[in-house]
XYZ file of C-alpha atoms in Angstrom:
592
model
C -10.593 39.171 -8.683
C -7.875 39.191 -6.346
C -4.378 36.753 -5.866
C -4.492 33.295 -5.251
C -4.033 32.744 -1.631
C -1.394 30.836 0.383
C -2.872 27.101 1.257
C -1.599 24.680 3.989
C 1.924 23.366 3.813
C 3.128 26.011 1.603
C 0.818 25.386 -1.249
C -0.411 28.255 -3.020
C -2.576 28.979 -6.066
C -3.551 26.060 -8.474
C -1.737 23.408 -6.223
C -3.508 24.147 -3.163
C -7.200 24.419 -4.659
C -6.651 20.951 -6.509
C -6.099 19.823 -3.401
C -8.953 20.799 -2.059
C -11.003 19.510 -5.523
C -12.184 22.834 -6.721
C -10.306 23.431 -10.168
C -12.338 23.787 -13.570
C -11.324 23.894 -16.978
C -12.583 26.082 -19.797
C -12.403 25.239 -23.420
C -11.977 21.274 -22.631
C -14.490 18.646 -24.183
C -14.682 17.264 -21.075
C -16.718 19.895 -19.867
C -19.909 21.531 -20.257
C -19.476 25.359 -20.874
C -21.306 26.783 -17.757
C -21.374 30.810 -18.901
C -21.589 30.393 -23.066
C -19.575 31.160 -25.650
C -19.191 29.319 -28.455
C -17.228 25.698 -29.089
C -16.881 25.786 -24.769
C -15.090 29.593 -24.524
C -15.752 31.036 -21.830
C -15.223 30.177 -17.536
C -16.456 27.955 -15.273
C -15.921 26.561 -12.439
C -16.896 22.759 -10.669
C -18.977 23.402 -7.959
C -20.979 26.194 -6.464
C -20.450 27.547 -3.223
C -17.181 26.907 -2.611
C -14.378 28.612 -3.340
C -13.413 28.169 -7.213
C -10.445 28.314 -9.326
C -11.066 29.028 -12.776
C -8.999 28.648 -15.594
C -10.066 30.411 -18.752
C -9.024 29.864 -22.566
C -10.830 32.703 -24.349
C -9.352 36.295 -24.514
C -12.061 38.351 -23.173
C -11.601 35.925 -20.078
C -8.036 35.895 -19.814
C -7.884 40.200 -19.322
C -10.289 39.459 -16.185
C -7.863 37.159 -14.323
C -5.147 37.621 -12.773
C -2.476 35.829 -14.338
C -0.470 33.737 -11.901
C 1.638 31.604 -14.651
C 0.434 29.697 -17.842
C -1.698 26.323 -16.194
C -2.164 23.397 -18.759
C -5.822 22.160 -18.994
C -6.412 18.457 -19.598
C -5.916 18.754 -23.254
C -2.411 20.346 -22.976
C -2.881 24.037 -24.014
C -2.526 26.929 -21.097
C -4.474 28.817 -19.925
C -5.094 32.229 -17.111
C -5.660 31.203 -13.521
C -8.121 33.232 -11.617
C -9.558 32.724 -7.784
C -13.083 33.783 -6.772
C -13.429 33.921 -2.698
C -16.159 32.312 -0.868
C -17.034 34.412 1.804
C -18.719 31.704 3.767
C -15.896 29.205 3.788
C -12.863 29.944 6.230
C -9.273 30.153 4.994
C -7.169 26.845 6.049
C -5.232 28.855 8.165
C -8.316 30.363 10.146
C -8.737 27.303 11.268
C -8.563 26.124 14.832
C -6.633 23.413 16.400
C -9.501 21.033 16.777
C -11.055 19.325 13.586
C -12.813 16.528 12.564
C -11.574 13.391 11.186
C -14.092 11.790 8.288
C -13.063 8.417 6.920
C -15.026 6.833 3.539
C -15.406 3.417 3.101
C -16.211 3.549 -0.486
C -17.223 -0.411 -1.087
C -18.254 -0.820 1.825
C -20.188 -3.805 1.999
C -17.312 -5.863 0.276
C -15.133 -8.020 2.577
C -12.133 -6.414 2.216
C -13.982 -3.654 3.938
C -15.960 -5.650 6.498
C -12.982 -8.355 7.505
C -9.791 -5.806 7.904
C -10.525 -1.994 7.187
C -13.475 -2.025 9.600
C -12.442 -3.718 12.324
C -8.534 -1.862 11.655
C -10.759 1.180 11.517
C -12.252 0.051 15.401
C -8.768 -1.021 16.776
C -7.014 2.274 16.499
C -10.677 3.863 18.221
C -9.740 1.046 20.761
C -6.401 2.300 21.337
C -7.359 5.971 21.518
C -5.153 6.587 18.370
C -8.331 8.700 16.682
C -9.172 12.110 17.667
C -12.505 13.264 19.190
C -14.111 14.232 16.858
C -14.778 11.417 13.885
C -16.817 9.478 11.935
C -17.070 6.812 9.884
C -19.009 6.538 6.472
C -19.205 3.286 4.406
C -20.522 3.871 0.799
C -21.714 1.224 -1.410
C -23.789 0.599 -3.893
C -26.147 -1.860 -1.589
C -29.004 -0.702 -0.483
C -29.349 -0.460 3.958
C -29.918 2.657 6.151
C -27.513 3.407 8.913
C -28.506 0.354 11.448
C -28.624 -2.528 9.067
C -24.608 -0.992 7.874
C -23.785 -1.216 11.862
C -25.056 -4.625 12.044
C -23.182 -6.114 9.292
C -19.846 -4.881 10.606
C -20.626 -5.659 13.786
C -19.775 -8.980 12.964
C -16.556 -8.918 12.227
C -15.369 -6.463 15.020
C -13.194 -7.440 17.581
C -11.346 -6.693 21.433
C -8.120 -8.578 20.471
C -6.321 -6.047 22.840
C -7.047 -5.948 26.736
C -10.187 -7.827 25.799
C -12.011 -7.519 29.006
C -11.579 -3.432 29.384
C -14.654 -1.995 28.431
C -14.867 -3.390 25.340
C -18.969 -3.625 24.867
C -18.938 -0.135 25.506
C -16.550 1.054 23.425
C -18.110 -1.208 20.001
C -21.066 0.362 21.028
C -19.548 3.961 20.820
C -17.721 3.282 17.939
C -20.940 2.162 15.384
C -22.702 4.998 16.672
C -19.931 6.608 15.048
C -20.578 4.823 11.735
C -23.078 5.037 8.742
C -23.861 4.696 5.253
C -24.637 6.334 2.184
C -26.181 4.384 -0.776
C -24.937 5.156 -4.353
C -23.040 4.805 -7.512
C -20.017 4.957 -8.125
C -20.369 6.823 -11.083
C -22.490 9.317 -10.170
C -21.737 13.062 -8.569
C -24.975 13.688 -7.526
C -24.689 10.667 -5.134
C -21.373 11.772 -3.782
C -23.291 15.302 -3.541
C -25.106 13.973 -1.022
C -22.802 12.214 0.643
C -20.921 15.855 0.559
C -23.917 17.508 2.308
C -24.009 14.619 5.226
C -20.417 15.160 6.223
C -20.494 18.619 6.096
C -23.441 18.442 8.330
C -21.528 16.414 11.109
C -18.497 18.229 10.379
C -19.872 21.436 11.256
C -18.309 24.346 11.427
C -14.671 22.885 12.480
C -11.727 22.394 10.205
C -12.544 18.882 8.293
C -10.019 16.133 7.146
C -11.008 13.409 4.885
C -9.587 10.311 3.798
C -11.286 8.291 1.252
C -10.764 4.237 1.300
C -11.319 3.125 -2.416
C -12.377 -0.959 -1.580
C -13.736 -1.736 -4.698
C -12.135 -3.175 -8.217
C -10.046 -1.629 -10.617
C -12.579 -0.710 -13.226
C -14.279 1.390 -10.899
C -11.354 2.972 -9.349
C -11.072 6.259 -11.439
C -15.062 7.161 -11.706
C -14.725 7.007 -8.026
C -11.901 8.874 -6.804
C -12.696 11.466 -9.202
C -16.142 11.817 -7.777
C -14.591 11.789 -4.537
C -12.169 14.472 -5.333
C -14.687 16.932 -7.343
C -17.559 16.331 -5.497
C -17.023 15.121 -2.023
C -13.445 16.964 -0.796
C -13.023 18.942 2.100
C -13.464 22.643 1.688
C -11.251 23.145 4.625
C -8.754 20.458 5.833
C -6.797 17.681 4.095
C -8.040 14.868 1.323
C -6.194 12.050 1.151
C -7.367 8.900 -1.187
C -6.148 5.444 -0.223
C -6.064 3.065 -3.428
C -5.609 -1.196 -3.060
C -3.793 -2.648 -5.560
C -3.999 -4.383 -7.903
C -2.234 -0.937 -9.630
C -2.942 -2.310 -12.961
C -2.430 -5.135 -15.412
C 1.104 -4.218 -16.729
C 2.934 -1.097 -17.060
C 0.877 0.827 -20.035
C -2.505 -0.021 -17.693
C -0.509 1.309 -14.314
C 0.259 4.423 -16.399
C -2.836 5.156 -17.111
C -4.803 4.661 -13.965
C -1.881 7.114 -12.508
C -2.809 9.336 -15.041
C -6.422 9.437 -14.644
C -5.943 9.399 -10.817
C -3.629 12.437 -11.368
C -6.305 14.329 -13.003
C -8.000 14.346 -9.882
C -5.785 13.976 -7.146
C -2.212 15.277 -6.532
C 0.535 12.437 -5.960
C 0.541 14.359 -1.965
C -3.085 13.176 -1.909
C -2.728 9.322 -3.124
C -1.753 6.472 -1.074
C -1.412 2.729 -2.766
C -1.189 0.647 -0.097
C 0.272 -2.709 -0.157
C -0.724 -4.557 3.153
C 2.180 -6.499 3.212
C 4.614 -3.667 3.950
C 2.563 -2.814 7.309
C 3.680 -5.993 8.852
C 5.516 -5.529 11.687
C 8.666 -7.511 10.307
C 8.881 -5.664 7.553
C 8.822 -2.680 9.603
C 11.438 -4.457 11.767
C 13.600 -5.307 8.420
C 15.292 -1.435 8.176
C 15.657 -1.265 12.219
C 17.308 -4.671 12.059
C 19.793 -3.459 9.571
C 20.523 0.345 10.477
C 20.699 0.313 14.167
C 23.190 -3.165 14.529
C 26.479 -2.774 14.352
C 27.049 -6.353 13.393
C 24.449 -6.837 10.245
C 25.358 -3.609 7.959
C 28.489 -4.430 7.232
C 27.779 -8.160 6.653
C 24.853 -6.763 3.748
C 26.427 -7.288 0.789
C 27.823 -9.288 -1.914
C 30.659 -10.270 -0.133
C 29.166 -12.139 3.206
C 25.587 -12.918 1.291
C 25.647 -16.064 -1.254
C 21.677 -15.685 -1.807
C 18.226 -13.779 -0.849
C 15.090 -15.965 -0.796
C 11.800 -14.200 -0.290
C 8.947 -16.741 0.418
C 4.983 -16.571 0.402
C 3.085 -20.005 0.496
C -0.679 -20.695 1.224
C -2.063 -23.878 2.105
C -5.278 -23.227 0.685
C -6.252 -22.725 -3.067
C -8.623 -20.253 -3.996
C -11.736 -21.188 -2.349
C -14.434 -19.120 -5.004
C -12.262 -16.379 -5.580
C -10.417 -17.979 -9.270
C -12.427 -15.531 -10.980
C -10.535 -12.275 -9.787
C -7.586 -14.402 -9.243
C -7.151 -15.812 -12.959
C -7.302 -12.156 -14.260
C -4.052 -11.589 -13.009
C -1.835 -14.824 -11.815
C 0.254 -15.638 -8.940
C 2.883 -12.958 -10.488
C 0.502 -9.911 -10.906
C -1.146 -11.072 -7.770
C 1.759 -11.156 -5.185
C 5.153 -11.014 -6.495
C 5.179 -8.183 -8.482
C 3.777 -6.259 -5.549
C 4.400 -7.766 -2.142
C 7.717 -9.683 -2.702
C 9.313 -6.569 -4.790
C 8.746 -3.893 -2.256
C 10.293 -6.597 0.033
C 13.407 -7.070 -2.333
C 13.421 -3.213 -2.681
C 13.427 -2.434 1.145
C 16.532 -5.084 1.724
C 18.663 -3.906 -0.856
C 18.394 -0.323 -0.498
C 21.093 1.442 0.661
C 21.214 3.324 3.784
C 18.607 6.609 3.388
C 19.278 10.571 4.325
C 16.907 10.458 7.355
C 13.763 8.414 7.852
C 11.476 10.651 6.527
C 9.253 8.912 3.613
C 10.705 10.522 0.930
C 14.361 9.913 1.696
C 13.208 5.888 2.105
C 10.979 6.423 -1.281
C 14.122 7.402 -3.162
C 16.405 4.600 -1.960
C 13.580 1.931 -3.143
C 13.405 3.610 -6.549
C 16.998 3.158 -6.580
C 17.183 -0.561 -6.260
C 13.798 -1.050 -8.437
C 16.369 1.141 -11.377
C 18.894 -1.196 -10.640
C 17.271 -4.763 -10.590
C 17.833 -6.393 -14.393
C 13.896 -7.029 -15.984
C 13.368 -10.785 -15.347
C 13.877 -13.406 -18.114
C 11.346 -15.816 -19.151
C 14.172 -18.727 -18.580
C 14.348 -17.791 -14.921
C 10.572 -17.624 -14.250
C 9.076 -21.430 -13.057
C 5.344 -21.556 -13.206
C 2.962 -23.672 -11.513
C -1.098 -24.539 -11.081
C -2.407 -27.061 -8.346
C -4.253 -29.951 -8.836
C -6.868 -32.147 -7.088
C -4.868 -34.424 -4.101
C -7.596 -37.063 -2.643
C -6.754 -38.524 0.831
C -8.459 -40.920 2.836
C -10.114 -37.940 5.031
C -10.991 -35.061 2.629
C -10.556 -34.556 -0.895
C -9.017 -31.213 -2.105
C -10.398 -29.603 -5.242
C -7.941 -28.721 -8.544
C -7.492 -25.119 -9.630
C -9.610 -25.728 -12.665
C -12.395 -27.928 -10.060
C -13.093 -24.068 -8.781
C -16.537 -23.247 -10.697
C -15.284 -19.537 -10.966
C -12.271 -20.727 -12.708
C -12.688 -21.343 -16.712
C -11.799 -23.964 -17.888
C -8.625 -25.179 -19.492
C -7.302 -22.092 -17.614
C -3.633 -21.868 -17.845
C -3.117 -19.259 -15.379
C -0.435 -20.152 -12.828
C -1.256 -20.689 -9.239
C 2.850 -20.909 -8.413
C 5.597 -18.769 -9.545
C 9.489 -18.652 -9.060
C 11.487 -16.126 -9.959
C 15.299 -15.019 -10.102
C 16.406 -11.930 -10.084
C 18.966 -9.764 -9.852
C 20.559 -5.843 -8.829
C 22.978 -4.893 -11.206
C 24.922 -2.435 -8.385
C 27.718 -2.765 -6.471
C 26.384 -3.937 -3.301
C 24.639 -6.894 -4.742
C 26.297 -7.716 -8.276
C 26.477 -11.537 -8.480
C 23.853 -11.765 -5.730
C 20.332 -14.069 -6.651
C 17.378 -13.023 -5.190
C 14.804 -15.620 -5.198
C 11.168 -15.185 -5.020
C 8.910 -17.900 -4.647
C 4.821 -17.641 -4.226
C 1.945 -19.955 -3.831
C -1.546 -21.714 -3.239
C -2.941 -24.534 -2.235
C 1.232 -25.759 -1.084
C 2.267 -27.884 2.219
C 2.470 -24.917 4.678
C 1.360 -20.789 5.315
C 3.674 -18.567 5.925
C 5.773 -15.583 4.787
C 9.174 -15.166 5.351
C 12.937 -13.621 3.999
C 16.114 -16.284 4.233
C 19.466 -14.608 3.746
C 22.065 -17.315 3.372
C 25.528 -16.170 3.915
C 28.450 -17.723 1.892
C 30.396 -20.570 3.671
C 33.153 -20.474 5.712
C 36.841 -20.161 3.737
C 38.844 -22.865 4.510
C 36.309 -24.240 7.072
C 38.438 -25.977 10.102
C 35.651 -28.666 10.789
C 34.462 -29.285 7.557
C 34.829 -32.821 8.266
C 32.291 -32.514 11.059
C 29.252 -31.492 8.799
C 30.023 -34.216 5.811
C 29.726 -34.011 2.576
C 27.107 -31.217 2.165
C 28.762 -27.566 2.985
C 24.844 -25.936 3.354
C 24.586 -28.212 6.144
C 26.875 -25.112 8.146
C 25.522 -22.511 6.137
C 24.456 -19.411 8.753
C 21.312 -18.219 7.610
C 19.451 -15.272 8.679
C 15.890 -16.002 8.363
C 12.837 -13.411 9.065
C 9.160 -14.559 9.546
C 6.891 -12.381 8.330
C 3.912 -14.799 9.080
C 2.171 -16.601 11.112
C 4.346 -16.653 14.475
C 6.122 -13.665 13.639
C 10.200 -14.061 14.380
C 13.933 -13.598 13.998
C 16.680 -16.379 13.898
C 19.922 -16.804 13.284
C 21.202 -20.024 12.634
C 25.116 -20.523 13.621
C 27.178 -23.641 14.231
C 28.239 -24.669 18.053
C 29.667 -27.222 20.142
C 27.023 -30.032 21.473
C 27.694 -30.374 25.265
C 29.315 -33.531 26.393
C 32.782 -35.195 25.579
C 33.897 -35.508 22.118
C 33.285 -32.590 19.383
C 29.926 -33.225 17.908
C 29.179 -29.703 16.072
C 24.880 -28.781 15.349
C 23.550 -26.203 13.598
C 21.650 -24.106 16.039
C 19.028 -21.160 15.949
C 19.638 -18.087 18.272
C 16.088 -16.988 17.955
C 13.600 -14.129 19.503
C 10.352 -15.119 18.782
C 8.001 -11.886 19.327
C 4.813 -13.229 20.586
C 6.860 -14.847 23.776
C 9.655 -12.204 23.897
C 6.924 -8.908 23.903
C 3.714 -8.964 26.111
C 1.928 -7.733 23.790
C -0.536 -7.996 20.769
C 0.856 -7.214 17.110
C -1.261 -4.526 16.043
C -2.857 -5.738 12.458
C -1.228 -4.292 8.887
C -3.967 -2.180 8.229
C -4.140 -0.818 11.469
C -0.685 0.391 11.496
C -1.362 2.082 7.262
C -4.354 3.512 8.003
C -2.756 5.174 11.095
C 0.577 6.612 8.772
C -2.738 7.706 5.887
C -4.200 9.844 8.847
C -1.130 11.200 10.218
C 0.496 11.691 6.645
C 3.096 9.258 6.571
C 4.106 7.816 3.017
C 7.120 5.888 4.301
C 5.032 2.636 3.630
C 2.944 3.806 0.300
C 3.686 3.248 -3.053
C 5.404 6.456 -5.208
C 4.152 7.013 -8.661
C 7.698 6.342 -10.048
C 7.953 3.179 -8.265
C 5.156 1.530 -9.081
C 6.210 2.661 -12.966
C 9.655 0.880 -12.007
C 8.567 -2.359 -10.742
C 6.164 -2.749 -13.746
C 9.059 -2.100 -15.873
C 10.909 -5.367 -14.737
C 8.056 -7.786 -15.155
C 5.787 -6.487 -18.249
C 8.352 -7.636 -20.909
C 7.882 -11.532 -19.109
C 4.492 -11.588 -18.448
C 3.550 -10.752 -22.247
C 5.962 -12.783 -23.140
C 4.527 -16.160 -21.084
C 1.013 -14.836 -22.446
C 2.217 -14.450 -26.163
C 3.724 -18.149 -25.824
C 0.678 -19.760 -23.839
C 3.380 -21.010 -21.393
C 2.309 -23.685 -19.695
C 2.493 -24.450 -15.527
C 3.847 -27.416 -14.343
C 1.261 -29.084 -12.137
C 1.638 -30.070 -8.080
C -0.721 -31.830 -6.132
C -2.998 -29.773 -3.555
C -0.992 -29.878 -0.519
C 2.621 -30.544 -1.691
C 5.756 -28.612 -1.772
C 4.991 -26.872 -5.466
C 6.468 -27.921 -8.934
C 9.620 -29.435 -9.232
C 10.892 -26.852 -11.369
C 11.270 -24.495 -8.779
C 14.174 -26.617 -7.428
C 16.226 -26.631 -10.659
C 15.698 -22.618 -10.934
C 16.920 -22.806 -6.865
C 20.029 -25.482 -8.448
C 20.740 -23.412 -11.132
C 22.193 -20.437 -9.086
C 23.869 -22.972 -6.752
C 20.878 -22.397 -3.853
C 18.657 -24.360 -2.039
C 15.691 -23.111 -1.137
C 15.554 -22.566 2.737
C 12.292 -23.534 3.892
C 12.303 -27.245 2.356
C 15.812 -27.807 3.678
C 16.099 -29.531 7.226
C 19.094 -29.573 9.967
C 20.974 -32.997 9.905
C 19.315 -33.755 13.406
C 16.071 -33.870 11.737
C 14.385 -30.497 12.805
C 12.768 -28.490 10.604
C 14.763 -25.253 9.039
C-alpha cells in the first residue's frame, strides 16, 4: 500500500478518487462483500482495473491501510482509507495538454434533448467553441444504432449563425461525431459498455466527461450514480448536469441532493435552470455594477416595486400530465422567477468568480420572508371559443385528470427582510394559455416629491412613474421610461421610452440559453448553476404555502384561454399600492 496521491486542483486522497467514481465501502448493506468475511467484513473495491480506493471496517483490514483520517461510509461509522495503484492508468498530472472532450446525452431521444441540447450541443461546434478532439454520445433506452440516432437529430439542427458558411459541411462533421448507446437506466452493466466505447475513442489522451441527465426525476439518481460508478473518467474531469425540476418540496430536494451526493461531489453537479442563461439575465448584474447611475438608485429608497413577469399564450398542448404534478409554482416560479429575484437583490459580490456570486444569492434567498397563503393568487384557464378557432380548457387536455385543481396561473408577493429592500414588494406573476409571450423584470421607481407638473399628467400619479423595464423574451431589450417635453408650443409633457433594443442595436445573433450553460459546464463555470444550499433556501420559502394550498384544496380562479389571467391578480397588485406593468398603457394609447 502506499499514500494517497495528490489529484487535480488540489484534491488529494478520498476527495479526488470520488471524483473520479472509484470509492467502495466495506461493511455497508449496500454492498456485496467482494473478498469474504462474515456479515460484509472485509475490502472491496467498485470496479476492476482502475485505480481503487478502499475503505475497510474490519480490524485485520484496517492494520493493512494506511490510515489517512477516519472516512464515514454511507451508514455513518468510519472507517481506514487505503489506495491500490493501477499501473496501466496515468496519474492526472501525467497528462498532456491535449484531451478529449466526451459529452452524454443520457435521454436522448426525448425532446428536451433533440429540440435544445442537441442542436446547443452543434452551435458551439459551429462556433469553434469545442476542442478537437470530441464526441458526442446520446443514451436512451430506445432502441437505434448509430445512423438512425444521427437522423433523428438531424432534424432539429440548425445554421442560425452565418447561415451560408459551410454549414452542410460542418452538420455533416458534427453527426459523424455523434452516436448512441442503448440501455437502462438502471443498469451498470449497460453503462459498462457505454464505459468501454468511450474509452475506446478516447484513447490514450487525458478524457473529460460531462454527463447531461434529460430524463425525469424518478430516474435521476439510478442514473447519475451509474454514471458516476460505472462510466467516469479514469483520467480527466466528470461533471453531471441535472434539469430541474429539483424536487417536489424541500424534504424531496433534500433527498435527491443526498442521493446525488453519494455519488457525485457538489464540484461535480450542475442544476441548470435555462432561464438564467438568457442573455438579459446575464446583462441584469453588468447593468447594475458597471453604471454609475443605476447602483445607487437600487434600493428601497428610489424603488416603490419589483415585478417579475412570465406569460405564455399557449396552454399545455399534451404535456398536463407532467405539468399537473407540479403547478405553475413548482413549475416556474419557484425556480426561474426566484433566481431572478435573487440575482436583483443581491448585493454587490467580492469578484465575479461563481462562488463569490453563489454566496450573495444565498444571502437574499436567507433574507426573503416564506410567502403567505393570503398573498399567493391562483389561477387555471378555461375553454375561450371565437369565431375562427376554438381554444381547449385546462381540464379539455386528455392528459389532464379531471376535476384537476392544479393552477395554470400564479401571483405571488414577496418580500426581503434587509436593509436594502425592507418595505420593498416583489411581485411575481406566471402563466399559460394568457393574452401575450414574453418574459420580462419592471422596476418602478417611487414618484416624484412634490412633482412641479403634476397637473400635466392628471389625476393618476403612475401615469409619470419612470420605470425600468428588462425583456427577457421574445425581442430581447432595455427601456427606460422618463417624462419629456412634446415638441411644439405649449407644454404638453409624454411619457417616453429611451430604449436599446438588442437585435437592431448588435449585428448579431443571441446565442441560445443552453448554448451559453453548456459552454460555462465544459469550461467549469458555476456562476449560473444552482448551489446545494440554495436550492435548500428557495424551497424553504415556498414548501410551508404549497402544502398549505394542497392541505386546503385551494381553489384557482378561472380566466378564459387568451385573456389577461384572473382578476385576483390585480387586487394582490392593489393591495401593495402597484399596478402591474405590462397591462398598464401610456395616456397616448401605446402599449407599456
Amino acid at each position: 500500500m502506499q499514500a494517497l496521491p495528490t489529484g487535480p486542483r488540489g484534491w488529494t486522497g478520498i476527495r479526488w478518487a470520488r471524483a473520479r467514481g472509484a470509492v467502495g465501502h466495506c461493511g455497508n448493506a449496500d454492498w456485496a462483500p467482494r473478498h469474504g468475511g462474515a456479515n460484509g467484513q472485509g475490502c472491496h473495491s467498485k470496479r476492476e482495473g482502475r485505480p481503487r480506493i478502499r475503505v475497510c471496517a474490519d480490524a485485520d483490514a484496517r492494520s493493512e491501510a494506511v490510515n489517512v483520517g477516519p472516512e464515514k461510509r454511507a451508514n455513518g461509522t468510519p472507517g481506514s482509507v487505503a489506495f491500490e495503484p493501477d499501473p496501466y492508468i496515468p496519474h492526472p498530472e501525467e497528462c498532456s495538454a491535449e484531451s478529449t472532450l466526451s459529452v452524454v446525452v443520457i435521454g436522448a431521444s426525448g425532446d428536451l434533448a433533440r429540440k435544445k441540447i442537441f442542436p446547443a450541443l452543434f452551435a458551439l461546434f459551429y462556433e469553434g467553441m469545442l476542442i478537437e478532439n470530441f464526441q458526442i454520445f446520446g443514451y436512451a433506452r430506445s432502441n437505434m444504432d448509430d445512423e438512425a440516432f444521427r437522423d433523428s437529430i438531424a432534424e432539429t439542427l440548425t445554421c442560425r449563425i452565418d447561415a451560408g458558411e459551410d454549414c452542410g459541411k460542418k452538420m455533416d462533421i458534427f453527426l459523424s461525431r455523434c452516436f448512441y448507446q442503448q440501455g437502462q437506466y438502471s443498469e451498470a452493466k449497460d453503462f459498462q459498455r457505454l464505459d468501454a466505447r468511450l474509452s475506446v475513442m478516447e484513447g490514450a489522451l487525458c478524457s473529460n466527461r460531462m454527463f447531461y441527465l434529460s430524463i425525469p426525476p424518478k430516474v435521476f439518481i439510478s442514473a447519475a450514480g451509474n454514471a458516476a460508478d460505472y462510466c467516469s473518467s479514469r483520467t480527466g474531469w466528470n461533471r453531471c448536469v441535472v434539469e430541474k425540476p429539483f424536487g417536489h418540496d424541500s424534504a424531496s430536494s433534500h433527498e435527491l441532493s443526498e442521493a446525488l451526493g453519494k455519488h457525485l461531489l457538489e464540484d461535480q453537479i450542475y442544476r441548470i435552470d435555462h432561464y438564467l442563461g438568457k442573455e438579459l439575465i446575464e446583462n441584469l448584474t453588468v447593468l447594475r455594477f458597471s453604471n454609475l447611475i443605476f447602483e445607487p438608485l437600487w434600493s428601497r429608497q428610489y424603488i416603490r416595486n419589483v415585478q417579475i413577469i412570465f406569460s405564455e399564450d399557449y396552454g399545455t398542448e399534451g404535456r398536463g400530465g407532467y405539468f399537473d404534478e407540479y403547478g405553475i409554482i413548482r413549475d416556474v416560479i419557484q425556480n426561474h422567477l426566484l433566481q431572478i429575484v435573487a440575482l436583483f437583490a443581491m448585493e454587490p459580490p467580492v469578484t465575479l468568480a461563481a462562488e463569490d456570486i453563489r454566496n450573495e444569492k444565498v444571502k437574499v434567498l436567507r433574507s426573503l420572508k416564506p410567502v403567505k397563503i393570503e398573498d399567493v393568487v391562483l389561477g387555471q384557464y378555461t375553454k375561450r371559443v371565437s369565431k375562427a378557432h376554438t381554444y381547449p380548457g385546462y381540464l379539455d387536455d386528455p392528459t389532464v385528470p379531471k376535476n384537476s385543481i392544479t393552477p395554470t396561473f400564479a401571483a405571488v408577493a414577496m418580500f426581503v427582510d434587509n436593509a436594502r429592500w425592507d418595505g420593498v414588494p416583489f411581485l411575481l406573476k406566471a402563466g399559460k394559455a394568457l393574452s401575450t409571450r414574453g418574459a420580462e423584470i419592471r422596476v418602478q421607481f417611487r414618484h416624484v416629491p412634490g412633482h412641479l407638473y403634476r397637473a400635466k399628467f392628471g389625476a393618476d400619479p403612475d401615469a409619470s412613474t419612470n420605470e425600468l423595464v428588462i425583456r427577457i423574451q421574445p425581442d430581447e431589450a432595455m427601456y427606460l421610461k422618463i417624462n419629456s417635453k412634446v415638441p411644439g408650443l405649449g407644454l404638453r409633457i409624454e411619457n417616453s421610452r429611451l430604449d436599446l433594443p438588442f437585435h437592431a442595436k448588435f449585428d448579431r445573433e443571441l446565442p441560445d440559453a443552453y448554448e451559453r450553460l453548456l459552454l460555462d459546464v465544459i469550461n467549469g463555470d458555476k456562476r449560473l448553476f444552482i448551489r446545494s444550499d440554495e436550492l435548500e433556501a428557495a424551497w424553504s420559502l415556498f414548501t410551508p404555502v404549497l402544502h398549505k394550498i394542497e392541505e386546503l384544496h385551494a381553489q384557482p380562479e378561472l380566466y378564459p384561454y387568451g385573456s389577461r389571467g384572473p382578476v385576483g391578480a390585480h387586487y394582490l397588485g392593489a393591495k401593495y399600492n402597484v399596478r402591474w406593468g405590462d397591462l398598464s398603457y401610456t395616456p397616448n394609447g401605446g402599449g407599456s
